[in-house]
Structure formats: structure tokens, C-alpha cells
Short mmCIF file of C-alpha atoms in Angstrom, two decimals:
data_model
loop_
_atom_site.label_atom_id
_atom_site.label_comp_id
_atom_site.label_asym_id
_atom_site.label_seq_id
_atom_site.Cartn_x
_atom_site.Cartn_y
_atom_site.Cartn_z
CA MET A 1 -123.85 37.80 -87.42
CA PRO A 2 -124.72 34.15 -88.13
CA ALA A 3 -123.35 31.40 -85.98
CA MET A 4 -120.16 29.82 -87.37
CA VAL A 5 -120.15 26.03 -87.20
CA GLU A 6 -117.42 23.86 -88.75
CA PRO A 7 -119.04 20.85 -90.45
CA PRO A 8 -117.66 17.35 -90.03
CA PHE A 9 -116.90 14.94 -92.90
CA SER A 10 -117.56 11.77 -91.02
CA ASN A 11 -120.37 10.54 -88.84
CA PRO A 12 -118.92 9.41 -85.49
CA PRO A 13 -121.03 8.75 -82.39
CA PHE A 14 -122.35 11.98 -81.01
CA SER A 15 -123.77 13.30 -77.76
CA SER A 16 -127.50 13.73 -77.33
CA LYS A 17 -126.91 17.20 -75.92
CA ILE A 18 -127.09 19.85 -78.53
CA SER A 19 -124.49 21.92 -76.71
CA HIS A 20 -121.83 19.42 -77.77
CA ASN A 21 -122.68 19.90 -81.39
CA LEU A 22 -121.45 23.51 -81.51
CA LYS A 23 -117.74 24.26 -81.72
CA SER A 24 -117.87 28.00 -81.37
CA VAL A 25 -120.45 30.75 -81.30
CA HIS A 26 -119.44 34.37 -81.87
CA CYS A 27 -121.23 36.74 -79.51
CA SER A 28 -121.88 40.38 -80.13
CA SER A 29 -123.62 43.24 -78.40
CA GLN A 30 -126.37 43.18 -80.99
CA ALA A 31 -129.60 41.29 -80.64
CA PRO A 32 -128.87 37.59 -80.36
CA ASN A 33 -128.97 35.56 -83.54
CA PHE A 34 -130.76 32.28 -83.38
CA LEU A 35 -129.67 29.05 -85.10
CA THR A 36 -132.48 26.59 -85.58
CA ILE A 37 -131.41 22.95 -85.78
CA ARG A 38 -133.73 20.06 -86.62
CA TYR A 39 -132.34 17.09 -84.77
CA ASN A 40 -133.99 13.65 -84.69
CA SER A 41 -137.39 15.15 -85.60
CA ARG A 42 -137.04 17.76 -82.82
CA THR A 43 -136.25 21.45 -83.22
CA THR A 44 -133.72 23.12 -80.95
CA THR A 45 -132.92 26.83 -80.91
CA ALA A 46 -129.45 27.96 -79.96
CA CYS A 47 -128.78 31.60 -79.10
CA SER A 48 -125.53 33.06 -80.33
CA GLY A 49 -125.64 35.65 -77.62
CA SER A 50 -125.84 33.19 -74.78
CA ALA A 51 -122.95 30.89 -73.98
CA GLU A 52 -124.04 29.36 -70.70
CA ASN A 53 -124.81 25.95 -72.28
CA ILE A 54 -121.96 25.99 -74.78
CA ASP A 55 -118.66 24.20 -74.36
CA PRO A 56 -116.23 26.09 -76.62
CA GLY A 57 -113.72 23.25 -76.53
CA ALA A 58 -116.17 20.54 -77.53
CA PRO A 59 -115.46 18.88 -80.88
CA VAL A 60 -117.87 19.15 -83.77
CA LEU A 61 -120.04 16.03 -83.80
CA LEU A 62 -122.90 16.90 -86.10
CA PRO A 63 -124.79 14.07 -87.83
CA HIS A 64 -125.59 14.36 -91.54
CA SER A 65 -129.31 14.56 -90.77
CA ILE A 66 -129.08 18.01 -89.16
CA VAL A 67 -130.66 20.75 -91.26
CA PHE A 68 -129.55 24.38 -90.73
CA SER A 69 -132.23 26.91 -91.37
CA ARG A 70 -129.84 29.93 -91.23
CA ASN A 71 -127.10 30.59 -93.78
CA PRO A 72 -128.38 29.01 -97.04
CA ASN A 73 -124.82 28.67 -98.35
CA PHE A 74 -123.87 26.34 -95.53
CA SER A 75 -125.16 23.09 -97.12
CA SER A 76 -123.56 23.93 -100.47
CA ASP A 77 -120.21 24.45 -98.71
CA ILE A 78 -120.52 21.00 -97.17
CA SER A 79 -121.43 19.48 -100.53
CA ASN A 80 -118.49 21.15 -102.29
CA ARG A 81 -116.00 20.01 -99.67
CA THR A 82 -117.43 16.49 -99.67
CA THR A 83 -117.16 16.31 -103.47
CA LYS A 84 -113.57 17.55 -103.28
CA ASP A 85 -112.68 14.91 -100.72
CA ARG A 86 -114.37 12.19 -102.77
CA ARG A 87 -112.45 13.19 -105.89
CA GLU A 88 -109.23 13.13 -103.92
CA VAL A 89 -109.95 9.57 -102.76
CA VAL A 90 -110.69 8.48 -106.33
CA ARG A 91 -107.51 10.13 -107.61
CA LEU A 92 -105.37 8.42 -104.98
CA ALA A 93 -106.99 5.06 -105.71
CA TRP A 94 -106.25 5.43 -109.42
CA GLU A 95 -102.63 6.45 -108.77
CA LYS A 96 -102.23 3.40 -106.56
CA LEU A 97 -103.57 1.17 -109.35
CA VAL A 98 -101.15 2.70 -111.87
CA ARG A 99 -98.19 2.23 -109.47
CA TRP A 100 -99.19 -1.39 -108.93
CA SER A 101 -99.39 -1.96 -112.70
CA ARG A 102 -95.93 -0.48 -113.30
CA SER A 103 -94.45 -2.50 -110.44
CA TRP A 104 -95.99 -5.71 -111.73
CA ARG A 105 -94.71 -5.10 -115.26
CA SER A 106 -91.20 -4.34 -114.02
CA LYS A 107 -91.11 -7.64 -112.13
CA ALA A 108 -92.53 -9.66 -115.03
CA LYS A 109 -90.20 -11.75 -117.14
CA THR A 110 -88.85 -9.96 -120.20
CA ASP A 111 -88.79 -13.14 -122.32
CA ASP A 112 -90.86 -11.83 -125.23
CA VAL A 113 -92.36 -14.63 -127.32
CA LEU A 114 -93.31 -12.23 -130.12
CA GLU A 115 -89.69 -11.20 -130.53
CA ARG A 116 -88.55 -14.74 -131.35
CA THR A 117 -91.62 -15.74 -133.37
CA ASN A 118 -91.02 -15.70 -137.13
CA LYS A 119 -94.05 -17.44 -138.61
CA VAL A 120 -97.68 -17.98 -137.64
CA VAL A 121 -100.17 -20.03 -139.65
CA VAL A 122 -103.93 -19.50 -139.53
CA LEU A 123 -106.11 -22.43 -140.56
CA GLY A 124 -109.29 -21.13 -142.17
CA SER A 125 -110.33 -17.90 -143.87
CA GLY A 126 -113.52 -17.09 -141.97
CA SER A 127 -114.23 -13.73 -140.36
CA PHE A 128 -112.59 -14.45 -137.01
CA GLY A 129 -109.57 -16.23 -138.50
CA THR A 130 -109.04 -13.27 -140.82
CA ALA A 131 -109.35 -10.79 -137.96
CA MET A 132 -106.79 -12.66 -135.85
CA ALA A 133 -104.41 -12.93 -138.82
CA ALA A 134 -104.64 -9.16 -139.28
CA HIS A 135 -104.13 -8.58 -135.57
CA ILE A 136 -100.98 -10.72 -135.41
CA GLY A 137 -99.66 -9.26 -138.65
CA ASN A 138 -99.95 -5.77 -137.18
CA ARG A 139 -98.07 -6.84 -134.07
CA LYS A 140 -94.80 -7.29 -135.94
CA SER A 141 -94.07 -6.26 -139.51
CA GLN A 142 -91.27 -8.86 -139.92
CA LEU A 143 -93.61 -11.68 -138.87
CA GLU A 144 -94.82 -13.98 -141.64
CA VAL A 145 -98.54 -14.77 -141.30
CA ASN A 146 -99.78 -17.53 -143.61
CA MET A 147 -103.48 -18.23 -144.02
CA LEU A 148 -104.36 -21.72 -145.23
CA VAL A 149 -107.57 -21.25 -147.23
CA ARG A 150 -109.79 -23.52 -149.31
CA ASP A 151 -111.40 -20.98 -151.66
CA PRO A 152 -109.06 -19.90 -154.52
CA GLN A 153 -110.98 -16.65 -154.94
CA ILE A 154 -110.36 -15.64 -151.32
CA CYS A 155 -106.74 -16.70 -151.70
CA ARG A 156 -106.27 -14.37 -154.69
CA SER A 157 -108.03 -11.46 -152.99
CA ILE A 158 -105.76 -11.72 -149.95
CA ASN A 159 -102.56 -11.94 -151.99
CA GLU A 160 -103.44 -9.40 -154.69
CA LYS A 161 -105.84 -6.95 -153.06
CA HIS A 162 -104.82 -7.52 -149.42
CA CYS A 163 -108.38 -8.06 -148.28
CA ASN A 164 -110.76 -10.94 -147.63
CA ILE A 165 -113.27 -10.22 -150.39
CA LYS A 166 -115.95 -12.42 -148.79
CA TYR A 167 -115.95 -11.14 -145.22
CA PHE A 168 -113.98 -7.87 -145.07
CA PRO A 169 -113.86 -6.36 -148.56
CA GLU A 170 -113.33 -2.83 -147.17
CA HIS A 171 -110.63 -3.69 -144.61
CA LYS A 172 -107.03 -3.79 -145.80
CA LEU A 173 -104.90 -6.60 -144.40
CA PRO A 174 -101.25 -6.06 -143.41
CA GLU A 175 -98.67 -6.67 -146.16
CA ASN A 176 -97.16 -9.58 -144.21
CA VAL A 177 -100.44 -11.57 -144.28
CA VAL A 178 -100.45 -13.96 -147.24
CA ALA A 179 -102.74 -16.83 -148.25
CA THR A 180 -102.14 -20.25 -149.72
CA THR A 181 -104.05 -23.43 -150.51
CA ASP A 182 -100.93 -25.57 -149.92
CA ALA A 183 -101.00 -27.02 -146.40
CA LYS A 184 -97.35 -28.14 -146.46
CA ALA A 185 -96.09 -24.69 -147.47
CA ALA A 186 -98.30 -22.95 -144.90
CA LEU A 187 -97.21 -25.14 -141.99
CA LEU A 188 -93.51 -25.34 -142.81
CA ASN A 189 -91.39 -23.87 -139.97
CA ALA A 190 -94.44 -22.36 -138.26
CA ASP A 191 -94.01 -21.31 -134.62
CA PHE A 192 -97.75 -21.14 -133.80
CA CYS A 193 -100.92 -22.38 -135.46
CA LEU A 194 -104.30 -20.68 -135.05
CA HIS A 195 -107.15 -23.08 -135.76
CA ALA A 196 -110.22 -21.23 -137.09
CA VAL A 197 -112.03 -24.04 -138.93
CA PRO A 198 -115.68 -24.64 -137.86
CA VAL A 199 -115.93 -27.42 -135.29
CA GLN A 200 -118.08 -29.79 -137.37
CA PHE A 201 -115.46 -29.81 -140.16
CA SER A 202 -112.34 -29.82 -137.99
CA SER A 203 -111.76 -33.58 -137.67
CA SER A 204 -111.81 -34.29 -141.41
CA PHE A 205 -109.77 -31.17 -142.19
CA LEU A 206 -107.05 -31.93 -139.62
CA GLU A 207 -106.83 -35.57 -140.61
CA GLY A 208 -106.05 -34.42 -144.14
CA ILE A 209 -103.12 -32.22 -143.07
CA ALA A 210 -101.84 -34.32 -140.15
CA ASP A 211 -98.67 -35.38 -141.99
CA CYS A 212 -97.68 -31.71 -142.44
CA VAL A 213 -98.04 -30.77 -138.75
CA ASP A 214 -94.97 -30.73 -136.51
CA PRO A 215 -95.63 -32.71 -133.26
CA GLY A 216 -94.42 -29.74 -131.19
CA LEU A 217 -96.42 -27.04 -133.00
CA PRO A 218 -98.67 -25.21 -130.50
CA PHE A 219 -102.31 -25.05 -131.64
CA ILE A 220 -104.40 -22.06 -130.54
CA SER A 221 -108.06 -22.93 -131.07
CA LEU A 222 -110.43 -20.14 -132.09
CA SER A 223 -113.32 -22.53 -132.84
CA LYS A 224 -116.28 -22.74 -130.45
CA GLY A 225 -118.65 -25.69 -130.29
CA LEU A 226 -119.03 -29.42 -129.76
CA GLU A 227 -118.72 -32.18 -132.33
CA LEU A 228 -122.27 -33.36 -132.87
CA ASN A 229 -121.86 -37.14 -132.95
CA THR A 230 -119.00 -37.54 -130.47
CA LEU A 231 -119.68 -34.59 -128.08
CA ARG A 232 -115.94 -33.84 -128.21
CA MET A 233 -114.50 -30.38 -127.55
CA MET A 234 -111.65 -28.93 -129.62
CA SER A 235 -109.13 -29.95 -126.96
CA GLN A 236 -110.12 -33.55 -127.74
CA ILE A 237 -110.67 -33.18 -131.49
CA ILE A 238 -107.27 -31.69 -132.40
CA PRO A 239 -104.96 -34.26 -130.71
CA ARG A 240 -107.11 -37.15 -131.93
CA ALA A 241 -107.28 -35.94 -135.54
CA LEU A 242 -103.53 -35.25 -135.61
CA ARG A 243 -102.80 -38.64 -134.00
CA ASN A 244 -100.71 -36.92 -131.35
CA PRO A 245 -102.10 -36.86 -127.78
CA ARG A 246 -99.25 -34.55 -126.74
CA GLN A 247 -99.91 -31.84 -129.32
CA PRO A 248 -99.52 -28.51 -127.46
CA TYR A 249 -102.98 -26.94 -127.11
CA ILE A 250 -104.37 -23.55 -126.12
CA VAL A 251 -107.94 -22.29 -126.41
CA LEU A 252 -108.72 -18.61 -127.05
CA SER A 253 -112.19 -17.37 -126.11
CA GLY A 254 -114.04 -14.36 -124.80
CA PRO A 255 -116.45 -11.61 -125.88
CA SER A 256 -115.12 -10.67 -129.30
CA PHE A 257 -116.68 -9.86 -132.66
CA ALA A 258 -114.38 -10.13 -135.66
CA LEU A 259 -115.54 -6.78 -137.08
CA GLU A 260 -114.56 -4.90 -133.93
CA LEU A 261 -111.16 -6.62 -133.87
CA MET A 262 -110.63 -5.48 -137.45
CA ASN A 263 -111.53 -1.93 -136.38
CA ASN A 264 -108.96 -2.12 -133.53
CA LEU A 265 -111.57 -1.54 -130.84
CA PRO A 266 -110.59 -2.48 -127.25
CA THR A 267 -111.24 -6.18 -126.58
CA ALA A 268 -110.49 -8.62 -123.75
CA MET A 269 -110.14 -12.39 -124.13
CA VAL A 270 -108.82 -15.45 -122.29
CA VAL A 271 -106.22 -18.05 -123.29
CA ALA A 272 -106.44 -21.34 -121.41
CA SER A 273 -104.02 -24.25 -121.35
CA LYS A 274 -103.08 -26.97 -118.90
CA ASP A 275 -99.49 -25.87 -119.49
CA LYS A 276 -99.05 -22.50 -117.77
CA LYS A 277 -95.93 -21.67 -119.79
CA LEU A 278 -97.83 -22.31 -122.99
CA ALA A 279 -100.68 -20.02 -121.88
CA LYS A 280 -98.14 -17.30 -121.05
CA ALA A 281 -96.53 -17.71 -124.47
CA ALA A 282 -99.89 -17.30 -126.22
CA GLN A 283 -100.60 -14.26 -124.06
CA GLN A 284 -97.33 -12.60 -125.10
CA LEU A 285 -97.97 -13.42 -128.74
CA LEU A 286 -101.49 -11.98 -128.86
CA ALA A 287 -101.71 -9.21 -126.24
CA SER A 288 -101.53 -5.64 -127.51
CA THR A 289 -102.77 -2.16 -126.68
CA ASN A 290 -106.14 -3.07 -128.22
CA LEU A 291 -106.38 -6.70 -127.09
CA ARG A 292 -106.10 -7.63 -123.43
CA ILE A 293 -105.34 -11.32 -122.82
CA SER A 294 -105.87 -13.12 -119.51
CA THR A 295 -104.58 -16.63 -118.79
CA SER A 296 -106.34 -19.63 -117.29
CA SER A 297 -105.73 -23.33 -116.71
CA ASP A 298 -109.43 -24.23 -116.94
CA VAL A 299 -109.58 -25.50 -120.52
CA THR A 300 -112.87 -27.34 -119.98
CA GLY A 301 -114.62 -24.30 -118.50
CA VAL A 302 -113.51 -21.97 -121.29
CA GLU A 303 -114.47 -24.43 -124.03
CA ILE A 304 -117.85 -25.53 -122.68
CA ALA A 305 -118.89 -21.91 -122.02
CA GLY A 306 -117.80 -20.90 -125.52
CA ALA A 307 -119.80 -23.76 -127.02
CA LEU A 308 -123.06 -23.51 -125.07
CA LYS A 309 -123.29 -19.72 -125.14
CA ASN A 310 -124.08 -20.03 -128.85
CA VAL A 311 -127.10 -22.21 -128.06
CA LEU A 312 -128.26 -19.74 -125.41
CA ALA A 313 -127.87 -16.91 -127.94
CA ILE A 314 -130.35 -18.68 -130.23
CA ALA A 315 -132.80 -18.81 -127.31
CA ALA A 316 -132.29 -15.10 -126.66
CA GLY A 317 -132.88 -14.37 -130.32
CA ILE A 318 -136.13 -16.35 -130.27
CA VAL A 319 -137.36 -14.23 -127.35
CA GLU A 320 -136.50 -11.11 -129.34
CA GLY A 321 -138.15 -12.41 -132.49
CA MET A 322 -141.34 -13.24 -130.61
CA ASN A 323 -141.39 -9.80 -128.92
CA LEU A 324 -141.71 -11.36 -125.46
CA GLY A 325 -140.20 -8.34 -123.71
CA ASN A 326 -137.27 -7.54 -121.47
CA ASN A 327 -138.57 -9.48 -118.46
CA SER A 328 -138.58 -12.70 -120.45
CA MET A 329 -135.15 -11.99 -121.89
CA ALA A 330 -133.58 -11.42 -118.48
CA ALA A 331 -135.20 -14.52 -116.98
CA LEU A 332 -134.21 -16.73 -119.91
CA VAL A 333 -130.56 -15.63 -120.04
CA ALA A 334 -130.19 -15.91 -116.27
CA GLN A 335 -131.61 -19.45 -116.36
CA GLY A 336 -129.39 -20.32 -119.33
CA CYS A 337 -126.29 -19.10 -117.50
CA SER A 338 -127.18 -21.36 -114.58
CA GLU A 339 -127.64 -24.34 -116.89
CA ILE A 340 -124.24 -23.76 -118.49
CA ARG A 341 -122.64 -23.50 -115.05
CA TRP A 342 -124.34 -26.69 -113.83
CA LEU A 343 -123.11 -28.70 -116.78
CA ALA A 344 -119.62 -27.19 -116.84
CA THR A 345 -118.97 -27.86 -113.15
CA LYS A 346 -120.23 -31.44 -113.59
CA MET A 347 -117.63 -31.79 -116.35
CA GLY A 348 -114.89 -30.55 -114.03
CA ALA A 349 -114.82 -26.83 -114.84
CA LYS A 350 -114.46 -24.06 -112.28
CA SER A 351 -117.58 -22.02 -111.59
CA THR A 352 -115.44 -18.85 -111.55
CA THR A 353 -114.59 -19.48 -115.20
CA ILE A 354 -118.28 -19.58 -116.13
CA THR A 355 -118.97 -16.32 -114.31
CA GLY A 356 -115.89 -14.65 -115.80
CA LEU A 357 -114.83 -13.11 -119.10
CA SER A 358 -114.97 -16.29 -121.22
CA GLY A 359 -118.31 -17.27 -119.66
CA THR A 360 -120.72 -14.52 -118.65
CA GLY A 361 -118.80 -11.92 -120.68
CA ASP A 362 -119.11 -13.92 -123.89
CA ILE A 363 -122.73 -14.86 -123.11
CA MET A 364 -123.77 -11.21 -122.72
CA LEU A 365 -122.14 -10.21 -126.00
CA THR A 366 -123.62 -13.11 -127.98
CA CYS A 367 -127.11 -12.87 -126.50
CA PHE A 368 -127.69 -9.12 -126.64
CA VAL A 369 -125.86 -7.76 -129.71
CA ASN A 370 -127.19 -7.87 -133.26
CA LEU A 371 -123.78 -8.78 -134.73
CA SER A 372 -124.17 -12.27 -133.25
CA ARG A 373 -124.85 -14.89 -135.94
CA ASN A 374 -126.50 -17.26 -133.46
CA ARG A 375 -128.75 -14.55 -132.05
CA THR A 376 -129.75 -13.65 -135.61
CA VAL A 377 -130.78 -17.26 -136.25
CA GLY A 378 -132.93 -17.14 -133.11
CA VAL A 379 -134.56 -13.83 -134.06
CA ARG A 380 -135.56 -15.22 -137.44
CA LEU A 381 -136.84 -18.46 -135.89
CA GLY A 382 -138.92 -16.46 -133.42
CA SER A 383 -140.30 -14.41 -136.31
CA GLY A 384 -141.60 -17.59 -137.97
CA GLU A 385 -138.94 -18.30 -140.59
CA ASN A 386 -137.87 -21.82 -141.53
CA LEU A 387 -134.46 -22.96 -140.26
CA ASP A 388 -133.33 -24.31 -143.63
CA ASP A 389 -134.14 -21.01 -145.33
CA ILE A 390 -132.25 -19.12 -142.62
CA LEU A 391 -129.11 -21.23 -142.96
CA ARG A 392 -129.13 -21.05 -146.75
CA SER A 393 -129.21 -17.25 -146.64
CA MET A 394 -126.18 -16.98 -144.31
CA ASN A 395 -122.58 -16.81 -145.53
CA GLN A 396 -121.17 -17.70 -142.09
CA VAL A 397 -121.57 -20.71 -139.81
CA ALA A 398 -123.79 -20.40 -136.73
CA GLU A 399 -122.16 -23.01 -134.49
CA GLY A 400 -125.05 -22.97 -132.03
CA VAL A 401 -127.30 -24.78 -134.51
CA SER A 402 -125.04 -27.84 -134.57
CA THR A 403 -124.05 -27.61 -130.92
CA ALA A 404 -127.69 -27.60 -129.82
CA GLY A 405 -127.98 -31.17 -131.00
CA ALA A 406 -125.28 -32.18 -128.50
CA VAL A 407 -126.97 -30.49 -125.56
CA ILE A 408 -129.56 -33.21 -124.90
CA ALA A 409 -126.90 -35.92 -125.04
CA LEU A 410 -124.65 -33.98 -122.67
CA ALA A 411 -127.50 -33.33 -120.26
CA GLN A 412 -128.27 -37.05 -120.15
CA LYS A 413 -124.62 -38.06 -119.90
CA TYR A 414 -123.91 -35.80 -116.92
CA ASN A 415 -127.38 -36.10 -115.36
CA VAL A 416 -128.17 -32.39 -115.51
CA LYS A 417 -131.54 -30.81 -116.28
CA MET A 418 -131.18 -28.05 -118.90
CA PRO A 419 -134.71 -26.91 -119.85
CA VAL A 420 -133.85 -23.77 -121.84
CA LEU A 421 -131.01 -25.24 -123.91
CA THR A 422 -132.92 -28.47 -124.46
CA ALA A 423 -135.91 -26.46 -125.71
CA VAL A 424 -133.64 -24.80 -128.30
CA ALA A 425 -132.47 -28.20 -129.50
CA ARG A 426 -136.08 -29.38 -129.89
CA ILE A 427 -137.01 -26.22 -131.81
CA ILE A 428 -134.10 -26.77 -134.20
CA ASP A 429 -135.16 -30.40 -134.67
CA ASN A 430 -138.73 -29.23 -135.46
CA GLU A 431 -140.10 -31.07 -132.44
CA LEU A 432 -141.38 -27.84 -130.86
CA THR A 433 -142.55 -24.50 -132.14
CA PRO A 434 -141.15 -21.45 -130.33
CA GLN A 435 -144.64 -20.66 -129.01
CA LYS A 436 -145.13 -24.14 -127.56
CA ALA A 437 -141.62 -24.12 -126.08
CA VAL A 438 -142.42 -20.92 -124.19
CA ARG A 439 -145.64 -22.41 -122.81
CA GLU A 440 -143.88 -25.58 -121.67
CA LEU A 441 -141.03 -23.69 -120.01
CA MET A 442 -143.48 -21.42 -118.18
CA SER A 443 -145.50 -24.44 -116.96
CA LEU A 444 -142.53 -26.23 -115.37
CA PRO A 445 -142.94 -26.85 -111.60
CA GLN A 446 -142.16 -23.89 -109.37
CA VAL A 447 -140.12 -25.21 -106.48
CA ILE A 448 -137.93 -23.85 -103.71
CA PRO A 449 -134.49 -23.04 -105.16
CA ILE A 450 -131.80 -24.76 -103.07
CA PHE A 451 -128.12 -24.29 -103.77
CA PRO A 452 -126.51 -27.68 -104.43
CA CYS A 453 -124.27 -28.67 -101.52
CA SER A 454 -121.36 -31.10 -101.44
CA PHE A 455 -123.23 -33.57 -99.29
CA PHE A 456 -126.11 -33.85 -101.78
CA SER A 457 -125.67 -36.53 -104.42
CA ALA A 458 -128.86 -36.32 -106.44
CA GLN A 459 -129.77 -37.53 -109.87
CA SER A 460 -131.14 -34.07 -110.61
CA TYR A 461 -131.03 -31.01 -108.43
CA ASN A 462 -131.14 -28.36 -111.12
CA TRP A 463 -133.95 -26.12 -112.42
CA GLY A 464 -134.79 -25.16 -108.85
CA TYR A 465 -134.49 -28.69 -107.49
CA ASN A 466 -136.49 -29.14 -104.28
CA PRO A 467 -135.01 -31.81 -101.98
CA TRP A 468 -138.32 -32.15 -100.14
CA ASN A 469 -140.11 -33.21 -103.33
CA LEU A 470 -138.33 -36.48 -104.11
CA ALA A 471 -140.64 -37.66 -106.90
CA GLY A 472 -138.61 -38.93 -109.82
CA SER A 473 -135.20 -38.47 -108.21
CA GLU A 474 -132.94 -39.88 -105.54
CA LEU A 475 -131.46 -37.97 -102.65
CA LYS A 476 -128.48 -39.55 -100.95
CA ILE A 477 -127.21 -38.00 -97.75
CA LYS A 478 -123.98 -38.85 -95.99
CA GLY A 479 -124.57 -39.70 -92.37
CA GLU A 480 -122.10 -37.17 -90.99
CA ASN A 481 -124.09 -34.38 -92.64
CA LEU A 482 -127.48 -35.33 -91.23
CA LEU A 483 -127.37 -32.50 -88.69
CA VAL A 484 -126.68 -30.02 -91.47
CA LEU A 485 -129.70 -31.31 -93.38
CA VAL A 486 -131.88 -30.94 -90.29
CA TYR A 487 -130.64 -27.36 -89.91
CA ILE A 488 -131.54 -26.56 -93.54
CA ALA A 489 -134.97 -28.13 -93.08
CA ARG A 490 -135.63 -25.97 -90.05
CA ARG A 491 -134.55 -22.85 -91.94
CA CYS A 492 -136.93 -23.70 -94.79
CA LEU A 493 -139.79 -24.19 -92.32
CA ILE A 494 -139.03 -20.84 -90.70
CA PHE A 495 -138.47 -18.75 -93.81
CA GLY A 496 -140.24 -20.77 -96.49
#
């Protein structure tokens, strides 16, 4: 009869004596059965017929490294019980999460913005503006959704065929989504306004309709980019163009393709506003079972990440078009993410925003998925096509092309080195070929990467800035932090 040993499911400290590792051994009058145990590279043989070295009351304290040579079903029993326990832990964790969610919802305010919203206007008839109009129209059948469009043909297709014939000819829009070319009629008595006009055309467009806009009408910006000549973000463009510095403003951003929104696929985005109540209102208006909306107060972080990720997507597309491989792609996107974070934090953004949904999440989607317009531009540039030919063949705006021109100016203004994004700008301006840009990026100095600290005030610490190589830059150190600098220097000497 084989020895019966009850296995443990934890790994507490255990005695070095093998006798303490056996809980019970059943003896019989037959020839003794032997249990061979490999323990710390040594083999010990225990006899089931001899109990002189066995403490029957000792607890089971077997480490996971013990291998039992008798009873082949023993290890499978342990595995099955371990799997069962693990599944139980996972089930309990999930139930706890569900209970927390229900509790949080029950405590949340029941003031539903959607319930008291009667009219929403969408400025622009592009793919994303159309997708958001459809989404809001589906949220409430009594809600009036007006799209202010410029193209009479698109206007007729929306009103007569209930589809955007240019971008979504096969997707039917809700009956409550209507289009008009009359700005005054579209904006009259609107509760919210979704701005989906490309950034480079926003100032002139808004200046033309400024007299029709109510000073208290909340604007939710869907546009991503920077104004080329002024380097302004949408949070600066909209109030200035409307001649109202107090115009309520929210920015919506995150990893989202218009086509997938139209297909009601699960999506998560962020609304950001300096007014927390306004961000909450936008969240209640837009959030649904298919669209998860988080709130933030970091308007700058959300906007700058949404603008510069388009430029990085062009770089990623160039790598793909040149067939440089996965190693190059990973290195380039990682470096680009760092450059975006460096600039954004210099502009006052939170680093957590850049590493979150509206930052890294949006970057991953735009850089790695073929539906991205900006990535497509990069792929074609990397394949050797001319930029003018690429842009002429596209029926949508790739904001990264215009935004890239603002990158160099921003880098100079905020004293930040941005090699990857600057290289994209130079390629677009025909100052570099993609092949030469790759060679120049690969030949940049390789220096010790040091995380920028609060007591460093340097003209340039990015792109692996090395404080010990001070050529071409200043390093100012506050006196009270001198000891900290000495400590870092010693660590670099030890581990560098």
C-alpha cells in the first residue's frame, strides 16, 4: 500500500529533517513500501513499515520542489487542486470587482445630462464627426442631432438616404440625424456642440459662424492637431475664433477609429476639461454600453498627445514602408513616446496622461493599425511615393502632415530635443529622404540615459542626455542638491 501524504498548497518554511515532511504513514504486515523523495538534490528513502523516525502529529511542510517517485497520480492531484484553488481566487476577485462597480454606481449622482438634452450640433461631416453623430443619435431617439455640412451632396445623402455617401455609404444613420448647410439653423437652441472640423481650417470656419454661437454653448472638440503658423491647440483656437475666452470647452480623445464606432464595437475614450462638472456632463452625454468615457482635467496632456501621435504614426508607417523590421518599429515608437512625454510635461501636462488611454493607447492604435490615415501616409512615403501624390489620392485629412511642421517650432520653443518627430517634419519638407533620416537617427550619440530630476535645469537633457558630457548644453545644479549629484555620480561609476 503506497504511503499517503497530504500535499500542501503553500510553501512555508520547513524543517531540514525529512521526518517532519510526512504527516502519516500507514503500516501493514506486508513487506514495507518505500517512498523515494528527491529533496534539495539528495534522495531520501522512507519506509512505510518503520515509524521510529516519524512524528505522526507533525504538519505537512513539503516544498514544491519535492518529486515523488511512487504513485504517478499524486502530482496530477496536486495540479488539479491547485488549479481549482486558483480559479476560486479569480472568481472571488471578479465578484468583488462587480460588487464595487454596483456600489459605485448606486452612490453616483442620478442627474442624467442625456435626459435633459434636446439638441446636439455636429460641426463637420467627416468620418469621425459622422460616427459621433450616429452614436449620439442612437443614445436617445427623441434627441435632435444636426450636422452642419459644407457639401450639398453629403447634405442630401444624409437627409434623403440617411447615410454619408462619401465616408459611410453602407452604414445607415439614425432617423434623428439630419444635415444642413445653414449655421444659424443648426446652432439654434443647441445644448452641446461637437467640433469635428480639421484643425488647419477651424479658425476661419469658426470666425464665420461666431455670431450664431451662444456664449454658454459647450464645445466638445474631436479635432486633433496643432495650428501650423500659431502652434495653438484647439483649446486656444476655439475661444479665440469665437471671440469668447469663457466659451465652455471639452476635448474628446483616445484610441478610436470612426469605422469601428459605426460598427458599435467596444471603445474607450477620455473627455478632459478644466471644469470638472463640464467633463462629467460630457461623460454622461457620450458614455454607453459600447463607448466607455473617462474624465480628466489635463486638457493640455490630452490635446498634445492627440496631436503628436499623428506625427509619430507617420514615422511608424515609414518604418513599415521601408521594411526595417519589428526591432526598428519598437525602438522608434518607444523613442517617439518619450519625446511626446518630454514635450507635454514641459508644456504643463501630467506624465500619467501621456502614458494613459489618450496618450499611449491612442499612439498604439495609430501607429500599428492599417486603418490609420497618418500611418498610411508614412507607409507610402517609405515605399518611395511623393507626398503630393499621396495627399491628392486621399479623401480624408491626415492631420500629422500639417502638425509635423509645428514640431520643430515647439521643440525650439520649449527647449526639448525630439529627433524622431523632427526627422518626420524634415522628410515632409523634402529636406531628408527616409533612408538618410534612418542613417542620421542611428548615428546620433549613444550616451548614458539619465532620468531628468527636479534639481536639473538643463537646456537639453532628452534623447539620452548625459550630464557628464556637457558639450553644447548647460547644467545648473542647486546647491542643496549637490550631495544628491555626488551620490548619482558614484552610482554611475560603480554600475556604468
